[in-house]
Short mmCIF file of C-alpha atoms in Angstrom, two decimals:
data_model
loop_
_atom_site.label_atom_id
_atom_site.label_comp_id
_atom_site.label_asym_id
_atom_site.label_seq_id
_atom_site.Cartn_x
_atom_site.Cartn_y
_atom_site.Cartn_z
CA MET A 1 0.67 -4.53 -12.48
CA ILE A 2 -1.32 -4.29 -9.27
CA HIS A 3 -5.03 -3.56 -9.72
CA PRO A 4 -8.30 -4.30 -7.86
CA LEU A 5 -8.48 -7.86 -9.24
CA SER A 6 -4.89 -8.78 -8.34
CA ASP A 7 -4.54 -11.72 -6.03
CA ILE A 8 -3.46 -11.10 -2.46
CA GLY A 9 -0.12 -12.86 -3.02
CA ALA A 10 0.82 -10.51 -5.85
CA ILE A 11 -0.10 -7.50 -3.73
CA ALA A 12 1.93 -8.82 -0.77
CA THR A 13 4.92 -9.35 -3.09
CA PHE A 14 4.59 -5.77 -4.33
CA PHE A 15 4.66 -4.43 -0.76
CA LYS A 16 7.68 -6.59 0.07
CA ASP A 17 9.53 -5.28 -2.99
CA LEU A 18 8.47 -1.70 -2.21
CA SER A 19 9.65 -1.96 1.40
CA LEU A 20 13.01 -3.43 0.46
CA HIS A 21 13.49 -0.86 -2.31
CA CYS A 22 12.76 2.02 0.08
CA SER A 23 14.94 0.64 2.87
CA GLU A 24 17.86 0.67 0.43
CA ARG A 25 17.14 3.97 -1.34
CA GLY A 26 14.79 5.99 0.86
CA MET A 27 11.10 6.78 0.75
CA GLN A 28 11.34 9.21 -2.18
CA ALA A 29 12.68 6.36 -4.33
CA ALA A 30 9.25 4.74 -4.06
CA HIS A 31 7.76 6.82 -6.87
CA GLU A 32 9.34 4.83 -9.69
CA ILE A 33 8.23 1.45 -8.36
CA ILE A 34 4.74 2.83 -7.60
CA ARG A 35 4.38 4.29 -11.09
CA THR A 36 5.62 1.17 -12.89
CA ARG A 37 3.85 -1.55 -10.86
CA ILE A 38 0.47 -0.08 -9.83
CA SER A 39 -2.28 0.37 -12.41
CA ASP A 40 -5.07 1.45 -10.01
CA ARG A 41 -4.93 5.25 -9.93
CA HIS A 42 -6.33 5.54 -6.39
CA LEU A 43 -3.76 3.17 -4.90
CA GLN A 44 -1.05 4.84 -6.95
CA GLU A 45 -2.10 8.27 -5.62
CA GLY A 46 -2.37 7.02 -2.03
CA LEU A 47 1.10 5.48 -2.13
CA SER A 48 2.49 8.65 -3.72
CA LEU A 49 0.91 10.77 -0.97
CA ALA A 50 2.54 8.49 1.60
CA ALA A 51 5.93 8.60 -0.14
CA ASP A 52 5.74 12.40 -0.27
CA GLY A 53 5.43 12.51 3.53
CA ASN A 54 1.78 13.46 3.92
CA HIS A 55 0.34 12.72 7.35
CA PRO A 56 -0.77 9.08 7.71
CA ALA A 57 -4.29 10.24 8.66
CA ILE A 58 -4.61 12.08 5.34
CA VAL A 59 -3.33 9.09 3.38
CA GLY A 60 -5.61 6.74 5.32
CA ARG A 61 -8.66 8.92 4.75
CA TYR A 62 -7.91 9.17 1.03
CA LEU A 63 -7.55 5.40 0.70
CA SER A 64 -10.63 4.64 2.80
CA GLU A 65 -12.70 6.94 0.59
CA THR A 66 -11.36 5.79 -2.78
CA LEU A 67 -10.30 2.13 -2.64
CA PRO A 68 -13.74 0.68 -1.78
CA GLN A 69 -15.07 2.09 -5.07
CA ASN A 70 -13.24 -0.61 -7.05
CA TRP A 71 -11.65 -2.99 -4.54
CA GLU A 72 -13.32 -5.76 -2.55
CA PRO A 73 -13.85 -4.36 1.01
CA ASP A 74 -11.58 -6.90 2.75
CA LEU A 75 -8.76 -6.32 0.28
CA ALA A 76 -9.21 -2.54 0.42
CA GLN A 77 -8.79 -2.66 4.22
CA ARG A 78 -5.71 -4.87 3.95
CA VAL A 79 -4.09 -2.63 1.35
CA ALA A 80 -4.85 0.55 3.32
CA ARG A 81 -3.40 -1.03 6.48
CA ALA A 82 -0.27 -2.11 4.57
CA VAL A 83 0.19 1.41 3.20
CA SER A 84 -0.06 2.80 6.74
CA CYS A 85 2.48 0.28 8.07
CA TRP A 86 4.86 1.00 5.20
CA GLN A 87 4.51 4.77 5.56
CA THR A 88 5.16 4.72 9.30
CA GLY A 89 8.27 2.58 8.94
CA GLN A 90 6.96 -0.66 10.39
CA PRO A 91 9.14 -3.74 9.88
CA LEU A 92 8.54 -5.84 6.79
CA ASP A 93 7.06 -8.66 8.90
CA GLU A 94 4.40 -6.27 10.20
CA ILE A 95 3.52 -5.16 6.67
CA MET A 96 3.23 -8.78 5.51
CA LEU A 97 0.85 -9.54 8.40
CA CYS A 98 -1.64 -7.19 6.74
CA PHE A 99 -2.12 -9.83 4.06
CA HIS A 100 -2.23 -12.90 6.31
CA ALA A 101 -3.93 -11.85 9.57
CA PRO A 102 -7.73 -11.54 9.71
CA VAL A 103 -9.12 -8.05 9.13
CA SER A 104 -10.84 -6.71 12.24
CA GLU A 105 -14.41 -5.59 11.80
#
């Protein structure tokens, strides 16, 4: 289960699995994997908002307001950026960069 204390590798693996799952079955199929592999309610809600087709700005604002409450700031930024990349259909390599490239200040 992904939560605020998960290591970055586990979170990256989740996003890889989520991306591959959705590329095979469509964005709406994301709900099951989100529900079964995310324990943090704010991340779960943000991903669900994204999967439901809410505007990326709304999803981004929600995540930027809620994730920092429990997540380390650097990791919260990386996760929010990965959600945005996933939601907007960026290639898997781009999503994975969120977990390896430095976070801009």
